[in-house]
Coordinates of C-alpha atoms in Angstrom, one line a residue:
M1 CA -220.9 74.6 70.4
S2 CA -219.4 72.2 67.2
N3 CA -217.3 73.3 64.9
A4 CA -214.8 71.3 62.2
S5 CA -211.9 72.7 59.7
P6 CA -211.9 71.4 56.3
G7 CA -210.6 68.2 54.7
P8 CA -208.4 67.0 51.8
P9 CA -211.6 65.6 49.4
I10 CA -213.2 62.3 48.9
D11 CA -211.4 59.6 47.3
T12 CA -213.9 57.1 46.0
A13 CA -212.2 54.8 44.9
V14 CA -211.2 53.0 47.2
S15 CA -212.9 51.7 49.6
H16 CA -211.9 52.9 53.8
S17 CA -212.2 51.6 56.7
A18 CA -214.8 53.7 58.6
R19 CA -217.2 53.7 55.0
V20 CA -217.3 50.2 55.0
W21 CA -218.0 50.3 58.9
N22 CA -220.5 52.2 58.1
Y23 CA -221.9 49.7 55.9
W24 CA -221.7 47.1 58.2
L25 CA -224.0 48.7 60.4
G26 CA -226.5 49.1 57.7
G27 CA -225.3 53.3 57.0
K28 CA -226.3 54.4 53.7
D29 CA -223.0 56.9 53.9
N30 CA -220.7 54.5 51.8
Y31 CA -219.5 54.5 48.1
E32 CA -219.7 51.1 45.9
V33 CA -216.0 50.2 46.6
D34 CA -217.0 50.5 50.3
Q35 CA -220.1 48.3 49.4
M36 CA -217.6 45.2 47.0
A37 CA -215.3 45.4 50.0
G38 CA -217.4 45.0 52.5
D39 CA -219.0 42.1 50.9
K40 CA -215.8 40.3 50.4
V41 CA -214.8 40.2 53.6
R42 CA -218.5 39.6 54.7
E43 CA -218.2 36.5 52.8
L44 CA -215.2 35.2 54.5
Y45 CA -216.5 36.4 57.4
P46 CA -220.1 36.1 58.4
D47 CA -219.3 37.6 61.8
I48 CA -217.4 40.8 60.6
V49 CA -221.6 42.4 60.9
L50 CA -222.2 41.3 64.9
L51 CA -218.2 42.6 65.2
A52 CA -219.2 45.9 64.0
R53 CA -222.2 46.3 66.0
A54 CA -220.7 44.7 69.9
A55 CA -217.6 47.0 69.2
R56 CA -220.4 50.3 68.7
E57 CA -221.9 48.3 71.9
F58 CA -218.9 48.5 73.8
L59 CA -218.1 52.4 73.4
V60 CA -221.3 53.1 74.8
R61 CA -221.7 50.9 77.6
A62 CA -218.4 52.6 78.2
V63 CA -218.4 56.1 77.7
G64 CA -222.2 55.5 79.0
F65 CA -220.2 54.1 82.8
L66 CA -217.5 56.6 82.5
A67 CA -219.9 59.6 82.6
G68 CA -222.7 58.6 85.3
E69 CA -220.6 56.2 87.7
E70 CA -217.0 57.7 86.9
G71 CA -218.1 62.0 86.6
I72 CA -215.9 62.1 83.4
R73 CA -216.8 65.0 81.5
Q74 CA -214.2 65.9 78.5
F75 CA -214.5 63.3 75.6
L76 CA -211.4 62.6 73.5
D77 CA -212.2 59.9 70.5
I78 CA -209.9 58.8 68.6
G79 CA -210.4 56.8 65.0
T80 CA -215.0 58.7 64.6
G81 CA -215.6 56.2 61.9
L82 CA -219.1 57.8 60.2
P83 CA -221.8 59.0 63.1
T84 CA -224.4 56.9 63.4
V85 CA -226.7 56.4 66.4
N86 CA -226.1 56.5 69.8
N87 CA -222.4 58.9 69.5
T88 CA -220.0 59.8 72.3
H89 CA -221.6 63.1 72.9
E90 CA -224.5 61.9 72.3
V91 CA -224.3 59.1 75.0
A92 CA -222.6 61.9 77.3
Q93 CA -224.5 64.8 77.2
A94 CA -227.4 63.1 77.8
V95 CA -226.0 62.4 81.4
A96 CA -224.3 64.8 81.7
P97 CA -224.8 68.0 79.5
Q98 CA -221.8 69.6 80.4
S99 CA -219.6 66.9 78.6
R100 CA -217.3 68.3 75.9
V101 CA -216.1 65.7 73.0
V102 CA -213.6 65.9 70.6
Y103 CA -213.8 63.4 67.6
V104 CA -210.2 62.7 65.5
D105 CA -210.2 60.8 62.1
N106 CA -208.9 61.7 59.1
D107 CA -211.6 60.6 56.9
P108 CA -212.6 63.1 54.6
I109 CA -216.2 61.8 54.4
V110 CA -216.6 61.8 58.5
L111 CA -215.7 65.4 58.1
A112 CA -218.8 66.6 56.2
H113 CA -221.4 64.1 58.1
A114 CA -219.1 65.9 61.4
R115 CA -220.6 69.1 60.3
A116 CA -224.0 68.1 59.8
L117 CA -224.4 65.5 62.0
L118 CA -221.7 66.2 65.6
T119 CA -223.2 68.7 67.1
S120 CA -223.6 69.4 70.9
S121 CA -226.1 70.4 73.3
P122 CA -226.2 74.2 74.7
E123 CA -224.4 73.3 78.0
G124 CA -221.1 71.0 76.0
A125 CA -218.9 71.7 73.7
T126 CA -218.1 68.8 70.0
T127 CA -215.0 69.4 68.0
Y128 CA -213.7 67.3 65.2
I129 CA -210.2 67.2 63.8
D130 CA -209.4 66.1 60.2
A131 CA -205.9 64.1 61.9
D132 CA -203.9 61.0 62.2
L133 CA -203.5 58.3 65.1
Q134 CA -200.4 58.5 63.9
D135 CA -199.8 62.6 64.7
P136 CA -200.9 62.1 68.5
E137 CA -198.9 65.5 68.6
K138 CA -200.8 67.6 66.3
I139 CA -203.9 65.4 67.4
L140 CA -203.8 66.7 71.5
A141 CA -202.3 70.8 70.5
E142 CA -206.3 70.5 68.7
A143 CA -207.8 69.3 71.4
S144 CA -206.4 71.6 73.7
R145 CA -208.8 74.3 72.4
T146 CA -211.1 72.5 73.0
L147 CA -210.7 70.4 76.4
N148 CA -209.2 71.2 79.6
F149 CA -205.4 68.8 80.3
T150 CA -205.6 69.8 83.5
E151 CA -208.6 67.8 84.3
P152 CA -210.2 63.9 83.5
V153 CA -209.9 62.5 79.7
A154 CA -211.4 59.6 78.8
I155 CA -209.3 58.4 75.7
T156 CA -211.5 56.4 73.5
L157 CA -209.6 54.4 71.1
I158 CA -211.8 51.5 69.2
A159 CA -211.0 49.8 66.0
I160 CA -208.2 52.0 65.4
L161 CA -205.5 50.4 66.3
H162 CA -205.2 47.1 64.6
H163 CA -204.3 50.3 61.8
I164 CA -201.4 50.6 62.7
A165 CA -198.4 48.0 61.4
S166 CA -195.7 48.4 64.3
Y167 CA -197.1 46.8 68.0
E168 CA -194.3 49.4 69.5
Q169 CA -195.3 52.2 67.5
A170 CA -198.5 52.0 69.1
R171 CA -197.6 51.4 72.0
E172 CA -196.1 54.7 72.2
I173 CA -198.3 56.6 70.6
V174 CA -200.8 55.4 73.3
D175 CA -198.2 56.0 76.2
R176 CA -197.7 60.0 74.4
L177 CA -201.6 60.0 74.5
M178 CA -201.5 59.0 78.1
R179 CA -199.5 60.8 79.5
A180 CA -200.7 64.4 78.7
V181 CA -203.9 63.3 80.7
P182 CA -203.6 63.8 84.6
P183 CA -204.5 60.8 86.7
G184 CA -208.1 60.0 86.9
S185 CA -208.2 59.5 83.2
Y186 CA -209.3 56.5 81.5
L187 CA -208.2 54.4 78.6
V188 CA -210.9 53.3 76.2
I189 CA -209.3 50.2 73.4
S190 CA -211.0 47.9 71.4
H191 CA -209.2 45.8 69.0
S192 CA -209.4 43.4 66.4
T193 CA -208.1 39.8 66.3
N194 CA -208.0 35.9 65.9
V195 CA -208.2 34.2 69.1
I196 CA -212.1 32.7 69.0
N197 CA -212.5 32.1 65.0
G198 CA -208.9 31.7 64.4
A199 CA -208.5 30.7 60.7
R200 CA -211.1 32.0 59.7
S201 CA -210.5 35.7 60.5
D202 CA -207.2 35.6 59.5
E203 CA -208.4 35.0 55.9
A204 CA -210.8 38.0 56.2
V205 CA -208.2 40.0 57.7
A206 CA -205.9 39.0 54.3
Q207 CA -208.7 39.8 51.9
W208 CA -209.5 43.0 53.3
N209 CA -206.0 44.2 53.6
K210 CA -205.3 43.5 49.7
F211 CA -208.0 46.2 48.9
G212 CA -208.9 48.0 51.8
K213 CA -207.6 51.0 53.3
P214 CA -206.3 51.1 56.0
Q215 CA -204.3 47.9 56.6
V216 CA -205.8 45.9 59.8
I217 CA -203.4 44.0 62.0
L218 CA -204.7 41.5 64.5
R219 CA -202.8 41.0 68.0
G220 CA -203.4 38.8 70.7
P221 CA -204.8 39.0 74.6
D222 CA -201.2 39.8 75.9
Q223 CA -200.3 41.9 73.2
I224 CA -203.7 44.1 73.7
A225 CA -203.4 44.2 77.7
G226 CA -200.2 45.5 77.2
F227 CA -201.7 49.2 76.0
F228 CA -203.2 49.8 79.6
D229 CA -199.3 48.5 81.2
G230 CA -198.5 51.5 84.2
L231 CA -202.6 51.9 84.1
E232 CA -205.2 50.2 86.7
L233 CA -207.4 47.9 84.5
L234 CA -211.2 47.7 85.7
E235 CA -213.0 44.2 85.7
P236 CA -213.5 42.2 83.9
G237 CA -210.2 43.3 82.1
V238 CA -209.1 42.1 78.7
V239 CA -211.7 40.3 76.9
S240 CA -214.6 40.2 73.3
T241 CA -216.3 43.9 73.2
T242 CA -219.7 41.7 73.9
R243 CA -218.2 40.5 77.6
W244 CA -217.2 43.7 78.6
R245 CA -220.0 44.1 80.7
P246 CA -223.3 43.3 79.3
G247 CA -225.7 44.8 81.0
R248 CA -228.9 41.6 80.5
V249 CA -228.1 38.4 79.6
D250 CA -230.7 36.4 77.5
I251 CA -231.2 33.2 78.9
G252 CA -228.4 30.8 77.9
G253 CA -225.4 32.5 79.5
E254 CA -223.7 35.0 78.0
P255 CA -223.0 36.8 74.8
R256 CA -221.0 34.9 72.1
E257 CA -217.7 36.4 71.9
V258 CA -216.0 38.1 69.0
D259 CA -213.2 38.2 68.0
Q260 CA -212.5 41.7 68.8
F261 CA -210.9 42.2 72.7
C262 CA -211.7 45.3 74.3
G263 CA -210.6 46.7 77.8
V264 CA -210.8 50.1 80.2
A265 CA -208.6 51.7 82.6
R266 CA -208.1 54.5 85.1
K267 CA -204.5 56.7 85.0
P268 CA -203.7 56.5 88.6

């Protein structure tokens, strides 16, 4: 099953983070304005492409773990971004075809591609919601048409909370979402920071915030860990996305850290 609702027209005059990330990941679903924004950030911060790929790879590992080892069959992916490869439903349904996935984003181009690409296995379901993270009530109400909130749900917030300027508001949104799901549910977060590259990350974000949409707010690992308060944080805790259960590591030690930290936690 797959469905989506109509959204607003696509604004090609302003860069959007979903399309810029698509550009950094080597995709073609972006416009000149997105490429210009992406190039300006990459000039200041060449590691941004590594960071974008690391965020996607973390999502794949986390979803694979939750579907494969924890038996999660429902996923609420908020801040979906443009479909690429190894999307949440593909990873989950490869493990358990009956998995049900609800995607949430507010970029019209994401909606257009969701209609075509975010298809489902016959046994499961894939749905797209056109909504903003700052409206969790709408997200939960529409997601309840596909997900059963009496059964565990994994909520993924990949590279989206750093678009909420107020830390208190971001915490309230996460708390509201987690109150809606039962014990045994999971929270998956990645969030930009500056603890690895310091001033270089600050400069790249300042450049993005001059012309990019939406704005980005960097937060430290302690604040990122705060999103998991009241939950059981899984090992290895809050770490750079490249360091969260990376699997096989080549000779030379751990993978290089990037300025995006992440964590996975269980609701007790």
